[in-house]
């Protein structure tokens, strides 16, 4: 029995339809977004496309040009890196400001800022999974002796740049090891053009950390695919614990690894060695416990936030919320869950809500709902920029240069009612450009999926399918939640680009 091919068929049965839905949803956003692009920018964009085509044609004729580029490519990469760092610095100076959603609670707890919102005092009781991030931000504040909330936000945004850029390096090294250098360049380029150069660094929340977790998983896995190195197993255990404490859904990739390793062991008829399994389990387990246990213990006896474990939001709450509206945040569900103090009654209430919503939609209606939710979860190439209430507002930078002023104009506009600047969901009309790149990236993901069934490729497929299904079943409704799976999505797209070029050049290609 060819378990490898059966496994690939099964995962494709889910992945291909979901990607097609995402592609259709992404394309449907383009007509509206192109209307918002300034006219002069459209003209410049067309000219750039023509120059790119002419440059490609000329480069294929003038091989000397290619040789020159190869000689100075290291210098070009260094210049490129420094230009990116300068741009990221300008983004932080121009856009760092305040928030009206989850990130503000961390700052308020650290500086004991009072608020009139009723759930502030129990935020970490409701969502204890965010406690790890609170500890990191508190330690950061203490180490650098940051006296003001604005100073902490600025410092955390600088830390975000470090996290985002280290993730880029880890992603490149991982994909180079797992596949090849060309795929690594394509993958890293997608990460750069769709994430690094956009202002996600100015939002100090778990999204950027989840990308680091994903790239760390890929990096360690690329060095230790057979889990023979006990030290790397130990490190893998630590990262798994960190992932579970920071953003539990990121461990979907671990589940994918277990599934794939089991399937390929059956395919190769490998004998199960009990001693080997024990060695792997102990080395992974030690790494996991050494981080997870102390943090969980401190969580119950910490001096930053009083956490009542009985107030924790149950999983059924997130399932019920994910079945309402567009599949995202539902304020009335949250309020009702806060009001019900008993964990048992709260869980029963959510189960009842799930049954009612399923009954109301019916099977066909629920399928239609899931199709629309998949679009809501994955179609937006800006990954939920300004999708949250008061996402980013009132930037506190005062003395800006001309470029920084332009950046602020690009990503923020003035709220007529409030009288201060808020994040602009349309990015000053420029949202069309990341959107069209995202459409292309999704198409190449589909291209990479069809026809190949290698072990590492199937690992990516299972992780992505797991991520898609998780967001369909639980709270989603916007593509910000997709950020945690971007390392795997960009890798699959990078493989698709490499595969396409190989077929175009009639190269022999094999995706492992």
XYZ file of N, CA, C and O in Angstrom, residues 14-15 17-25 318-328 354 357-358 361-379 465-478:
232
model
N -8.300 18.538 0.547
C -8.673 19.703 1.357
C -7.985 20.972 0.862
O -8.607 22.027 0.736
N -6.677 20.861 0.586
C -5.877 22.055 0.302
C -6.255 22.720 -1.024
O -6.392 23.953 -1.085
N -9.124 22.774 -2.939
C -10.357 23.592 -2.920
C -10.227 24.844 -2.062
O -10.728 25.913 -2.442
N -9.538 24.728 -0.909
C -9.382 25.886 -0.029
C -8.535 26.968 -0.686
O -8.839 28.162 -0.567
N -7.482 26.559 -1.407
C -6.647 27.538 -2.112
C -7.409 28.190 -3.260
O -7.285 29.392 -3.501
N -8.224 27.412 -3.964
C -9.020 27.973 -5.066
C -10.005 29.012 -4.535
O -10.180 30.089 -5.125
N -10.639 28.707 -3.394
C -11.550 29.668 -2.757
C -10.783 30.942 -2.386
O -11.271 32.063 -2.614
N -9.584 30.787 -1.808
C -8.769 31.942 -1.414
C -8.372 32.782 -2.624
O -8.398 34.016 -2.572
N -8.000 32.114 -3.707
C -7.610 32.819 -4.935
C -8.787 33.624 -5.491
O -8.640 34.808 -5.828
N -9.948 32.984 -5.556
C -11.148 33.675 -6.062
C -11.488 34.876 -5.176
O -11.816 35.962 -5.688
N -11.413 34.671 -3.853
C -11.704 35.760 -2.922
C -10.721 36.910 -3.057
O -11.109 38.085 -3.025
N -14.815 30.199 21.468
C -14.174 30.603 20.214
C -14.804 29.893 19.013
O -14.842 30.440 17.913
N -15.303 28.656 19.230
C -16.019 27.948 18.164
C -17.340 28.660 17.872
O -17.680 28.923 16.713
N -18.078 28.988 18.950
C -19.370 29.669 18.792
C -19.188 31.031 18.127
O -19.941 31.407 17.224
N -18.180 31.763 18.561
C -17.910 33.082 17.996
C -17.520 32.975 16.522
O -17.884 33.825 15.705
N -16.798 31.906 16.194
C -16.383 31.682 14.810
C -17.513 31.274 13.890
O -17.311 31.121 12.684
N -18.707 31.078 14.449
C -19.879 30.705 13.648
C -20.860 31.861 13.512
O -21.982 31.678 13.037
N -20.459 33.049 13.942
C -21.356 34.203 13.886
C -20.815 35.263 12.932
O -19.600 35.365 12.740
N -21.704 36.041 12.340
C -21.287 37.141 11.467
C -20.359 36.677 10.353
O -20.669 35.771 9.592
N -19.176 37.302 10.299
C -18.175 36.914 9.310
C -17.200 35.894 9.841
O -16.192 35.597 9.208
N -17.490 35.346 11.019
C -16.627 34.324 11.617
C -15.572 34.892 12.538
O -14.661 34.181 12.957
N -15.698 36.187 12.873
C -14.696 36.840 13.706
C -15.217 37.234 15.070
O -16.172 36.635 15.596
N -23.661 27.046 19.857
C -23.152 26.342 18.674
C -24.282 25.560 18.001
O -24.456 25.613 16.773
N -26.789 27.938 16.296
C -26.275 28.539 15.064
C -26.163 27.514 13.940
O -26.423 27.832 12.771
N -25.788 26.284 14.276
C -25.749 25.212 13.279
C -27.146 24.895 12.759
O -27.365 24.732 11.558
N -28.457 27.644 10.411
C -27.846 27.667 9.085
C -28.186 26.432 8.266
O -28.343 26.501 7.046
N -28.287 25.291 8.948
C -28.445 24.037 8.230
C -27.127 23.614 7.608
O -26.163 24.392 7.564
N -27.068 22.376 7.098
C -25.808 21.858 6.559
C -25.331 22.665 5.347
O -24.173 23.070 5.276
N -26.259 22.914 4.411
C -25.893 23.683 3.215
C -25.502 25.108 3.543
O -24.534 25.649 2.996
N -26.256 25.695 4.461
C -25.950 27.067 4.875
C -24.608 27.160 5.567
O -23.871 28.146 5.376
N -24.265 26.125 6.340
C -22.978 26.130 7.046
C -21.821 25.993 6.062
O -20.776 26.629 6.227
N -22.018 25.178 5.014
C -20.974 25.050 3.989
C -20.740 26.384 3.281
O -19.595 26.773 3.027
N -21.841 27.071 2.952
C -21.710 28.406 2.332
C -21.003 29.373 3.267
O -20.179 30.181 2.840
N -21.342 29.273 4.547
C -20.704 30.116 5.549
C -19.193 29.863 5.601
O -18.391 30.801 5.677
N -18.805 28.579 5.534
C -17.381 28.225 5.590
C -16.627 28.731 4.361
O -15.471 29.157 4.474
N -17.286 28.691 3.194
C -16.651 29.220 1.972
C -16.385 30.713 2.138
O -15.283 31.202 1.850
N -17.389 31.440 2.614
C -17.223 32.879 2.818
C -16.185 33.161 3.902
O -15.394 34.104 3.784
N -16.173 32.326 4.932
C -15.208 32.531 6.023
C -13.777 32.277 5.550
O -12.848 32.982 5.959
N -13.602 31.275 4.676
C -12.276 31.038 4.111
C -11.797 32.263 3.345
O -10.625 32.654 3.425
N -12.713 32.908 2.624
C -12.373 34.142 1.911
C -12.008 35.237 2.916
O -10.994 35.928 2.757
N -12.821 35.381 3.951
C -12.543 36.393 4.983
C -11.201 36.146 5.669
O -10.486 37.085 6.015
N -10.865 34.864 5.857
C -9.638 34.496 6.567
C -8.371 34.706 5.754
O -7.300 34.928 6.323
N -8.490 34.600 4.424
C -7.265 34.489 3.615
C -7.153 35.449 2.434
O -6.080 35.539 1.833
N -8.233 36.154 2.089
C -8.221 36.928 0.834
C -7.415 38.218 0.911
O -6.869 38.678 -0.092
N -3.104 23.196 5.718
C -4.480 22.707 5.849
C -4.934 22.791 7.301
O -6.057 23.227 7.598
N -4.048 22.396 8.216
C -4.366 22.493 9.643
C -4.662 23.921 10.057
O -5.608 24.182 10.813
N -3.860 24.860 9.545
C -4.085 26.282 9.843
C -5.399 26.781 9.282
O -6.165 27.472 9.972
N -5.682 26.410 8.034
C -6.952 26.815 7.406
C -8.157 26.277 8.178
O -9.108 27.007 8.461
N -8.113 24.977 8.509
C -9.231 24.338 9.215
C -9.405 24.942 10.605
O -10.535 25.188 11.048
N -8.289 25.198 11.277
C -8.354 25.823 12.614
C -9.077 27.170 12.543
O -9.958 27.454 13.363
N -8.716 27.989 11.566
C -9.341 29.312 11.432
C -10.793 29.221 10.967
O -11.584 30.125 11.245
N -11.148 28.135 10.283
C -12.535 27.933 9.892
C -13.399 27.523 11.080
O -14.563 27.914 11.194
N -12.820 26.738 11.983
C -13.588 26.217 13.113
C -13.647 27.188 14.289
O -14.640 27.222 15.025
N -12.590 27.967 14.467
C -12.513 28.875 15.612
C -12.632 30.328 15.139
O -12.949 30.590 13.986
N -12.387 31.248 16.050
C -12.461 32.664 15.697
C -11.482 32.994 14.570
O -10.310 32.649 14.625
N -11.981 33.654 13.561
C -11.147 34.073 12.428
C -11.737 35.351 11.862
O -11.833 36.352 12.538
N -12.133 35.274 10.596
C -12.859 36.382 9.999
C -12.023 37.482 9.394
O -12.546 38.383 8.739
N -10.702 37.437 9.593
C -9.803 38.415 8.971
C -8.421 37.789 8.848
O -8.049 36.904 9.615
